[in-house]
């Protein structure tokens, strides 16, 4: 797990915070928008971090990467968000080496999602991976690990029922609306924000409510028009937000703004209104609850909803964990082989040098010496010897580091793992 490219030991860490210990307000302080993530990657490059990826979603902000000490990664999060080190210490986590690998597999396969089986995170990890690679921040180890997580995620989705039914907060929000708003098909619904959660919510609203009174507003109108065209919805200018809020019975807020965009001052209520804030950081000011007739629901509340579908999905956790164990074992085998491969190559080169010297000596000493046959036999012996050593190093009970040092000492070879 150590990265021996550098003079000081580097370890693989997963550091961050999630919905498990951090509420929406705290997660909002540590959230990283696109610009903040880019700044973080540039800073990591400048500070000599060899390899890392960063992801920031409504449920978590995390870094997976190599460092001498986890604080190097924690510092990157805090210096590029509104979060503090003190706050991180109370709600954050640090996983090292094998624990970090385990965590990444659980996150990427939806087992650690706020709603079990939510696979949206894997596409976010893919995007984070691509961005880090564009900065030259992906080494061979992290490249292999990410691809193993993607493989496990795909296999779980295809071979288990853990993602059947509702698999996201956006779906849960629509279920909440249906259960709590009478005659939803006749109500005025306003969707403010067209990010991924907003798009998914919009599609679910159309599919499950058959409502023809859904209005979309986005700061960039063209994005709203693109979605509306597919779903045959109404689009309004951002400047008309305050007017549309007056007409709405249900408002779904899913913007990427870093500060609240809706507060009690903008609401001029003429009837009761249900507001669902699916944004991190929160985009609806808590002061709206001071107004009579306002019901404000945040995504953390939606994620606590359980239904038969969710309970059903829990039955498939053992099957998902078995797939993770299988793919993870392949990755661990690869890491072991990668660790001792340079030593085996160096051993082979040493034995070849001994062979060449001995064949030269014997060809001069023995009359009619058959060098071609001797070469074939010698090569087969060398192959068998190195295979024996490789199999020993692959064994689960082998102490790899000590064995490598022993081989290097006995055969007087130098091999640096890369």
Short mmCIF file of C-alpha atoms in Angstrom, two decimals:
data_model
loop_
_atom_site.label_atom_id
_atom_site.label_comp_id
_atom_site.label_asym_id
_atom_site.label_seq_id
_atom_site.Cartn_x
_atom_site.Cartn_y
_atom_site.Cartn_z
CA UNK A 1 0.00 0.00 0.00
CA UNK A 2 3.01 2.25 0.49
CA UNK A 3 4.10 4.24 -2.52
CA UNK A 4 7.81 3.66 -2.84
CA UNK A 5 8.32 6.20 -5.63
CA UNK A 6 8.97 8.92 -3.09
CA UNK A 7 11.68 9.18 -0.46
CA UNK A 8 9.19 9.26 2.43
CA UNK A 9 6.48 6.62 2.94
CA UNK A 10 3.20 7.49 1.25
CA UNK A 11 -0.04 5.86 2.36
CA UNK A 12 -3.42 5.62 0.72
CA UNK A 13 -6.12 7.55 2.60
CA UNK A 14 -9.82 8.25 2.38
CA UNK A 15 -10.68 11.43 4.29
CA UNK A 16 -13.95 13.34 4.38
CA UNK A 17 -17.37 13.62 5.92
CA UNK A 18 -20.82 12.34 5.06
CA UNK A 19 -24.47 12.36 6.08
CA UNK A 20 -23.66 9.75 8.75
CA UNK A 21 -22.18 12.28 11.17
CA UNK A 22 -22.60 15.65 9.45
CA UNK A 23 -26.03 17.23 9.01
CA UNK A 24 -26.98 19.18 5.88
CA UNK A 25 -25.80 22.51 7.29
CA UNK A 26 -22.31 21.21 8.10
CA UNK A 27 -22.10 19.32 4.79
CA UNK A 28 -22.97 22.59 3.09
CA UNK A 29 -19.98 24.31 4.67
CA UNK A 30 -17.63 21.61 3.37
CA UNK A 31 -19.23 21.30 -0.08
CA UNK A 32 -17.05 22.03 -3.11
CA UNK A 33 -18.51 23.44 -6.30
CA UNK A 34 -16.79 22.95 -9.67
CA UNK A 35 -14.45 25.93 -9.24
CA UNK A 36 -13.48 24.90 -5.70
CA UNK A 37 -12.67 21.37 -6.87
CA UNK A 38 -10.47 22.73 -9.64
CA UNK A 39 -8.67 25.01 -7.15
CA UNK A 40 -8.16 22.04 -4.83
CA UNK A 41 -6.63 19.91 -7.59
CA UNK A 42 -4.28 22.73 -8.60
CA UNK A 43 -3.24 23.20 -4.98
CA UNK A 44 -2.66 19.45 -4.57
CA UNK A 45 -0.41 19.50 -7.64
CA UNK A 46 1.55 22.49 -6.30
CA UNK A 47 1.96 20.84 -2.89
CA UNK A 48 3.43 17.68 -4.37
CA UNK A 49 0.48 15.33 -3.83
CA UNK A 50 1.11 12.51 -6.29
CA UNK A 51 -2.37 11.11 -6.80
CA UNK A 52 -5.89 11.84 -5.54
CA UNK A 53 -9.52 12.29 -6.50
CA UNK A 54 -12.04 14.55 -4.80
CA UNK A 55 -15.80 14.19 -4.81
CA UNK A 56 -18.42 16.52 -3.36
CA UNK A 57 -22.10 15.59 -3.50
CA UNK A 58 -25.19 16.43 -1.48
CA UNK A 59 -24.32 13.58 0.89
CA UNK A 60 -20.53 13.70 1.18
CA UNK A 61 -17.27 15.51 0.52
CA UNK A 62 -14.32 13.11 0.27
CA UNK A 63 -10.74 12.80 -0.95
CA UNK A 64 -9.09 9.51 -1.87
CA UNK A 65 -5.37 9.86 -2.31
CA UNK A 66 -1.75 9.39 -1.29
CA UNK A 67 -0.06 11.40 1.44
CA UNK A 68 2.54 11.10 4.17
CA UNK A 69 -0.10 12.22 6.67
CA UNK A 70 -3.90 12.56 6.31
CA UNK A 71 -3.80 16.22 7.38
CA UNK A 72 -2.30 17.06 3.97
CA UNK A 73 -5.63 15.97 2.43
CA UNK A 74 -7.88 17.36 5.17
CA UNK A 75 -6.17 20.74 4.72
CA UNK A 76 -7.05 20.71 1.02
CA UNK A 77 -10.77 20.29 1.82
CA UNK A 78 -10.82 22.97 4.54
CA UNK A 79 -8.83 25.55 2.58
CA UNK A 80 -11.13 25.26 -0.44
CA UNK A 81 -14.46 25.25 1.41
CA UNK A 82 -16.06 27.10 4.29
CA UNK A 83 -15.34 24.20 6.65
CA UNK A 84 -12.82 24.37 9.48
CA UNK A 85 -10.32 21.83 10.77
CA UNK A 86 -12.02 21.94 14.18
CA UNK A 87 -15.39 21.13 12.62
CA UNK A 88 -13.83 18.35 10.53
CA UNK A 89 -12.36 16.77 13.65
CA UNK A 90 -15.84 16.44 15.16
CA UNK A 91 -17.66 14.99 12.11
CA UNK A 92 -15.00 13.79 9.67
CA UNK A 93 -13.35 10.42 9.12
CA UNK A 94 -9.90 9.18 8.17
CA UNK A 95 -9.37 5.70 6.71
CA UNK A 96 -5.93 4.34 5.86
CA UNK A 97 -4.76 1.69 3.38
CA UNK A 98 -7.09 -1.35 3.52
CA UNK A 99 -9.83 0.55 5.37
CA UNK A 100 -9.67 3.30 2.74
CA UNK A 101 -10.02 0.71 -0.03
CA UNK A 102 -13.00 -0.87 1.75
CA UNK A 103 -14.67 2.52 2.12
CA UNK A 104 -14.23 3.39 -1.54
CA UNK A 105 -15.83 0.12 -2.61
CA UNK A 106 -18.84 0.66 -0.32
CA UNK A 107 -19.33 4.23 -1.51
CA UNK A 108 -18.96 3.40 -5.19
CA UNK A 109 -21.38 0.48 -5.03
CA UNK A 110 -24.19 2.34 -3.24
CA UNK A 111 -23.86 0.44 0.05
CA UNK A 112 -22.82 3.62 1.85
CA UNK A 113 -25.44 5.84 0.17
CA UNK A 114 -28.02 7.72 2.21
CA UNK A 115 -30.65 5.73 0.36
CA UNK A 116 -29.34 2.18 -0.02
CA UNK A 117 -28.61 1.27 -3.62
CA UNK A 118 -28.33 4.84 -4.92
CA UNK A 119 -25.92 4.41 -7.83
CA UNK A 120 -25.65 8.08 -8.79
CA UNK A 121 -22.39 8.28 -6.81
CA UNK A 122 -20.49 6.05 -9.25
CA UNK A 123 -20.94 8.52 -12.12
CA UNK A 124 -19.75 11.29 -9.79
CA UNK A 125 -16.67 9.25 -8.94
CA UNK A 126 -16.02 8.69 -12.66
CA UNK A 127 -16.23 12.43 -13.31
CA UNK A 128 -13.88 13.16 -10.39
CA UNK A 129 -11.46 10.55 -11.72
CA UNK A 130 -11.49 12.13 -15.19
CA UNK A 131 -10.83 15.60 -13.78
CA UNK A 132 -7.93 14.40 -11.61
CA UNK A 133 -6.45 12.60 -14.60
CA UNK A 134 -6.58 15.83 -16.62
CA UNK A 135 -4.33 17.36 -13.94
CA UNK A 136 -1.95 14.37 -14.01
CA UNK A 137 -3.05 13.34 -10.52
CA UNK A 138 -3.83 9.66 -11.18
CA UNK A 139 -1.11 7.07 -10.61
CA UNK A 140 -1.26 3.41 -11.64
CA UNK A 141 -2.53 2.31 -8.22
CA UNK A 142 -5.49 4.72 -8.09
CA UNK A 143 -6.31 4.06 -11.74
CA UNK A 144 -6.55 0.34 -11.06
CA UNK A 145 -8.55 0.86 -7.85
CA UNK A 146 -11.13 3.18 -9.44
CA UNK A 147 -11.66 0.74 -12.29
CA UNK A 148 -12.11 -2.11 -9.79
CA UNK A 149 -14.77 -0.09 -7.95
CA UNK A 150 -16.54 0.69 -11.24
CA UNK A 151 -16.43 -3.02 -12.14
CA UNK A 152 -17.95 -4.01 -8.77
CA UNK A 153 -20.65 -1.34 -9.07
CA UNK A 154 -21.65 -2.52 -12.54
CA UNK A 155 -21.70 -6.16 -11.47
CA UNK A 156 -23.85 -5.43 -8.40
CA UNK A 157 -26.30 -3.40 -10.46
CA UNK A 158 -26.59 -6.17 -13.06
CA UNK A 159 -26.58 -9.22 -10.79
CA UNK A 160 -28.54 -8.09 -7.69
CA UNK A 161 -31.82 -6.32 -6.97
CA UNK A 162 -30.26 -3.81 -4.59
CA UNK A 163 -31.11 -0.93 -6.92
CA UNK A 164 -34.70 -1.95 -7.64
CA UNK A 165 -37.42 0.59 -6.93
CA UNK A 166 -36.56 3.98 -5.45
CA UNK A 167 -32.82 4.50 -5.54
CA UNK A 168 -32.37 8.22 -4.99
CA UNK A 169 -33.37 11.25 -3.00
CA UNK A 170 -35.06 12.64 -6.11
CA UNK A 171 -37.37 9.63 -6.27
CA UNK A 172 -38.01 9.81 -2.51
CA UNK A 173 -38.97 13.48 -2.89
CA UNK A 174 -41.61 12.64 -5.49
CA UNK A 175 -42.94 9.86 -3.26
CA UNK A 176 -43.19 12.35 -0.42
CA UNK A 177 -45.10 14.83 -2.60
CA UNK A 178 -47.54 12.17 -3.77
CA UNK A 179 -48.21 10.99 -0.22
CA UNK A 180 -48.60 14.46 1.30
CA UNK A 181 -50.29 16.57 -1.39
CA UNK A 182 -53.88 15.74 -2.33
CA UNK A 183 -54.84 15.85 -6.01
CA UNK A 184 -51.22 16.36 -7.00
CA UNK A 185 -52.12 16.07 -10.68
CA UNK A 186 -53.98 19.41 -10.50
CA UNK A 187 -51.45 21.35 -8.41
CA UNK A 188 -48.92 23.92 -9.63
CA UNK A 189 -45.40 22.55 -9.25
CA UNK A 190 -42.32 24.75 -9.57
CA UNK A 191 -38.88 23.24 -10.04
CA UNK A 192 -36.05 25.69 -9.39
CA UNK A 193 -32.66 24.38 -10.54
CA UNK A 194 -31.85 21.84 -13.23
CA UNK A 195 -28.77 20.03 -11.95
CA UNK A 196 -28.70 16.23 -11.86
CA UNK A 197 -31.03 15.93 -8.85
CA UNK A 198 -33.33 18.55 -10.38
CA UNK A 199 -33.48 16.70 -13.71
CA UNK A 200 -34.16 13.35 -12.05
CA UNK A 201 -36.84 14.87 -9.83
CA UNK A 202 -38.47 16.48 -12.84
CA UNK A 203 -38.55 13.20 -14.76
CA UNK A 204 -40.01 11.37 -11.77
CA UNK A 205 -42.65 14.08 -11.26
CA UNK A 206 -43.81 13.78 -14.85
CA UNK A 207 -43.76 10.00 -14.75
CA UNK A 208 -45.54 9.47 -11.44
CA UNK A 209 -47.93 12.44 -11.08
CA UNK A 210 -49.14 12.95 -14.68
CA UNK A 211 -49.07 16.65 -13.76
CA UNK A 212 -49.27 19.13 -16.65
CA UNK A 213 -48.63 22.21 -14.49
CA UNK A 214 -44.88 21.85 -13.90
CA UNK A 215 -42.79 25.00 -14.40
CA UNK A 216 -39.00 25.06 -14.65
CA UNK A 217 -36.77 27.98 -13.71
CA UNK A 218 -33.00 27.99 -13.93
CA UNK A 219 -30.44 30.81 -13.84
CA UNK A 220 -29.35 29.64 -17.29
CA UNK A 221 -32.64 29.48 -19.17
CA UNK A 222 -31.26 27.40 -22.06
CA UNK A 223 -30.58 24.48 -19.69
CA UNK A 224 -34.18 24.54 -18.46
CA UNK A 225 -35.45 24.73 -22.06
CA UNK A 226 -33.42 21.69 -23.03
CA UNK A 227 -35.03 19.59 -20.26
CA UNK A 228 -38.49 21.09 -20.79
CA UNK A 229 -38.40 20.24 -24.49
CA UNK A 230 -38.01 16.55 -23.73
CA UNK A 231 -40.77 16.54 -21.11
CA UNK A 232 -43.15 19.12 -22.59
CA UNK A 233 -42.94 21.50 -19.60
CA UNK A 234 -43.20 25.26 -19.09
CA UNK A 235 -40.05 27.39 -18.73
CA UNK A 236 -39.91 30.82 -17.11
CA UNK A 237 -37.13 33.39 -16.76
CA UNK A 238 -35.17 33.56 -13.52
CA UNK A 239 -36.46 37.14 -13.12
CA UNK A 240 -39.97 35.71 -12.75
CA UNK A 241 -39.09 33.48 -9.77
CA UNK A 242 -40.94 35.63 -7.20
CA UNK A 243 -44.11 35.58 -9.33
CA UNK A 244 -44.01 31.83 -9.91
CA UNK A 245 -43.50 31.21 -6.18
CA UNK A 246 -46.83 32.94 -5.54
CA UNK A 247 -48.62 30.57 -7.93
CA UNK A 248 -46.96 27.36 -6.74
CA UNK A 249 -48.44 24.73 -4.46
CA UNK A 250 -45.22 22.71 -4.44
CA UNK A 251 -41.68 24.02 -4.93
CA UNK A 252 -38.67 21.77 -5.45
CA UNK A 253 -35.34 23.59 -5.06
CA UNK A 254 -32.30 21.85 -6.50
CA UNK A 255 -29.78 24.55 -7.39
CA UNK A 256 -26.03 24.54 -7.03
CA UNK A 257 -25.87 27.97 -5.39
CA UNK A 258 -23.55 28.36 -2.41
CA UNK A 259 -26.01 30.61 -0.52
CA UNK A 260 -29.81 30.56 0.02
CA UNK A 261 -31.77 31.76 -3.01
CA UNK A 262 -35.22 31.60 -1.40
CA UNK A 263 -36.15 33.24 1.92
CA UNK A 264 -39.29 34.58 3.55
CA UNK A 265 -38.80 38.00 1.94
CA UNK A 266 -39.30 36.60 -1.58
CA UNK A 267 -42.39 34.62 -0.61
CA UNK A 268 -45.68 36.54 -0.94
CA UNK A 269 -47.98 33.72 0.07
CA UNK A 270 -51.58 33.52 -0.99
CA UNK A 271 -52.02 29.82 -0.12
CA UNK A 272 -50.17 26.99 1.68
CA UNK A 273 -46.97 25.86 0.04
CA UNK A 274 -44.74 22.78 0.33
CA UNK A 275 -41.04 23.45 -0.29
CA UNK A 276 -38.54 20.64 -0.77
CA UNK A 277 -34.91 21.73 -0.57
CA UNK A 278 -32.73 19.13 -2.31
CA UNK A 279 -29.66 21.38 -2.38
CA UNK A 280 -26.33 21.18 -0.57
CA UNK A 281 -25.57 23.77 0.71
CA UNK A 282 -29.18 24.52 1.67
CA UNK A 283 -30.78 26.93 -0.78
CA UNK A 284 -33.89 27.74 1.23
CA UNK A 285 -33.47 29.93 4.27
CA UNK A 286 -34.89 28.45 7.47
CA UNK A 287 -36.75 31.74 8.07
CA UNK A 288 -39.45 30.64 5.58
CA UNK A 289 -40.82 28.44 8.36
CA UNK A 290 -41.80 31.61 10.23
CA UNK A 291 -44.53 32.15 7.63
CA UNK A 292 -47.87 30.50 8.18
CA UNK A 293 -48.70 27.87 5.59
CA UNK A 294 -45.09 26.99 4.71
CA UNK A 295 -43.89 23.40 5.04
CA UNK A 296 -40.13 23.05 4.47
CA UNK A 297 -38.65 19.59 3.96
CA UNK A 298 -34.94 18.99 3.51
CA UNK A 299 -33.30 16.04 1.79
CA UNK A 300 -32.06 14.54 5.08
CA UNK A 301 -35.68 14.04 6.09
CA UNK A 302 -36.51 12.41 2.77
CA UNK A 303 -33.59 10.04 3.10
CA UNK A 304 -35.00 8.72 6.38
CA UNK A 305 -38.16 7.56 4.65
CA UNK A 306 -38.38 3.78 4.49
CA UNK A 307 -40.75 1.75 2.43
CA UNK A 308 -41.18 -1.87 1.38
CA UNK A 309 -38.85 -1.34 -1.57
CA UNK A 310 -36.05 -0.15 0.68
CA UNK A 311 -36.53 -3.06 3.08
CA UNK A 312 -36.45 -5.42 0.09
CA UNK A 313 -33.14 -4.00 -1.05
CA UNK A 314 -31.54 -4.78 2.30
CA UNK A 315 -31.97 -8.48 1.54
CA UNK A 316 -29.50 -8.12 -1.32
CA UNK A 317 -26.68 -6.63 0.76
CA UNK A 318 -24.93 -10.03 1.32
CA UNK A 319 -24.89 -10.70 -2.45
CA UNK A 320 -23.47 -7.22 -3.09
CA UNK A 321 -20.83 -7.68 -0.40
CA UNK A 322 -19.81 -11.03 -1.93
CA UNK A 323 -19.25 -9.32 -5.30
CA UNK A 324 -17.20 -6.58 -3.63
CA UNK A 325 -15.07 -9.20 -1.85
CA UNK A 326 -14.39 -10.99 -5.14
CA UNK A 327 -13.38 -7.87 -7.08
CA UNK A 328 -11.42 -6.49 -4.14
CA UNK A 329 -9.45 -9.73 -3.82
CA UNK A 330 -8.41 -9.43 -7.47
CA UNK A 331 -7.20 -5.91 -6.75
CA UNK A 332 -5.26 -7.00 -3.65
CA UNK A 333 -3.59 -9.81 -5.63
CA UNK A 334 -2.60 -7.22 -8.24
CA UNK A 335 -1.13 -4.89 -5.59
CA UNK A 336 0.93 -7.74 -4.12
CA UNK A 337 2.22 -8.76 -7.54
CA UNK A 338 3.02 -5.14 -8.33
CA UNK A 339 4.96 -4.87 -5.09
CA UNK A 340 7.20 -7.90 -5.62
CA UNK A 341 7.38 -7.89 -9.44
CA UNK A 342 10.54 -5.70 -9.59
CA UNK A 343 12.31 -8.06 -7.17
CA UNK A 344 11.34 -11.12 -9.23
CA UNK A 345 12.56 -9.36 -12.41
CA UNK A 346 15.82 -8.48 -10.67
CA UNK A 347 16.20 -12.07 -9.42
CA UNK A 348 15.67 -13.37 -12.93
CA UNK A 349 18.29 -10.96 -14.29
CA UNK A 350 20.74 -12.08 -11.58
CA UNK A 351 20.19 -15.77 -12.39
CA UNK A 352 20.58 -15.01 -16.12
CA UNK A 353 23.90 -13.30 -15.42
CA UNK A 354 25.07 -16.36 -13.46
CA UNK A 355 23.87 -18.59 -16.31
CA UNK A 356 25.72 -16.61 -18.99
CA UNK A 357 28.97 -16.62 -16.99
CA UNK A 358 28.70 -20.36 -16.33
CA UNK A 359 27.87 -21.24 -19.98
CA UNK A 360 30.88 -19.19 -21.16
CA UNK A 361 33.12 -21.01 -18.67
CA UNK A 362 31.81 -24.50 -19.58
CA UNK A 363 31.97 -23.87 -23.37
CA UNK A 364 35.70 -23.25 -23.03
CA UNK A 365 36.26 -26.17 -20.70
CA UNK A 366 34.16 -28.94 -22.31
CA UNK A 367 34.94 -30.21 -25.81
CA UNK A 368 31.85 -30.31 -28.06
CA UNK A 369 29.82 -28.39 -25.50
CA UNK A 370 26.22 -27.99 -26.78
CA UNK A 371 25.52 -24.39 -25.82
CA UNK A 372 22.04 -24.36 -27.42
CA UNK A 373 20.79 -27.27 -25.29
CA UNK A 374 22.43 -25.87 -22.17
CA UNK A 375 20.68 -22.53 -22.82
CA UNK A 376 17.26 -24.23 -23.06
CA UNK A 377 17.78 -26.28 -19.89
CA UNK A 378 19.17 -23.31 -17.94
CA UNK A 379 16.28 -21.04 -18.95
CA UNK A 380 13.74 -23.66 -17.83
CA UNK A 381 15.49 -24.01 -14.46
CA UNK A 382 15.56 -20.22 -14.01
CA UNK A 383 11.85 -20.01 -14.87
CA UNK A 384 10.99 -22.71 -12.34
CA UNK A 385 13.07 -21.06 -9.59
CA UNK A 386 11.53 -17.61 -10.13
CA UNK A 387 8.02 -19.13 -10.30
CA UNK A 388 8.61 -20.78 -6.92
CA UNK A 389 9.62 -17.44 -5.42
CA UNK A 390 6.67 -15.64 -7.03
CA UNK A 391 4.21 -18.25 -5.69
CA UNK A 392 5.73 -17.87 -2.23
CA UNK A 393 5.28 -14.09 -2.37
CA UNK A 394 1.67 -14.46 -3.56
CA UNK A 395 0.73 -16.65 -0.60
CA UNK A 396 -1.60 -14.96 1.89
CA UNK A 397 0.56 -16.13 4.81
CA UNK A 398 3.76 -14.65 3.37
CA UNK A 399 5.23 -11.52 4.96
CA UNK A 400 5.97 -9.88 1.62
CA UNK A 401 8.27 -7.04 2.74
CA UNK A 402 10.49 -9.35 4.80
CA UNK A 403 10.64 -11.96 2.01
CA UNK A 404 11.61 -9.34 -0.58
CA UNK A 405 14.42 -8.10 1.68
CA UNK A 406 15.61 -11.68 2.22
CA UNK A 407 15.71 -12.40 -1.55
CA UNK A 408 17.60 -9.18 -2.24
CA UNK A 409 20.10 -9.93 0.52
CA UNK A 410 20.76 -13.57 -0.43
CA UNK A 411 21.12 -12.90 -4.16
CA UNK A 412 22.77 -9.50 -3.66
CA UNK A 413 20.34 -7.66 -5.90
CA UNK A 414 18.81 -4.18 -5.84
CA UNK A 415 15.16 -3.78 -6.84
CA UNK A 416 13.05 -0.69 -6.32
CA UNK A 417 9.28 -1.20 -6.48
CA UNK A 418 7.44 1.19 -8.72
#
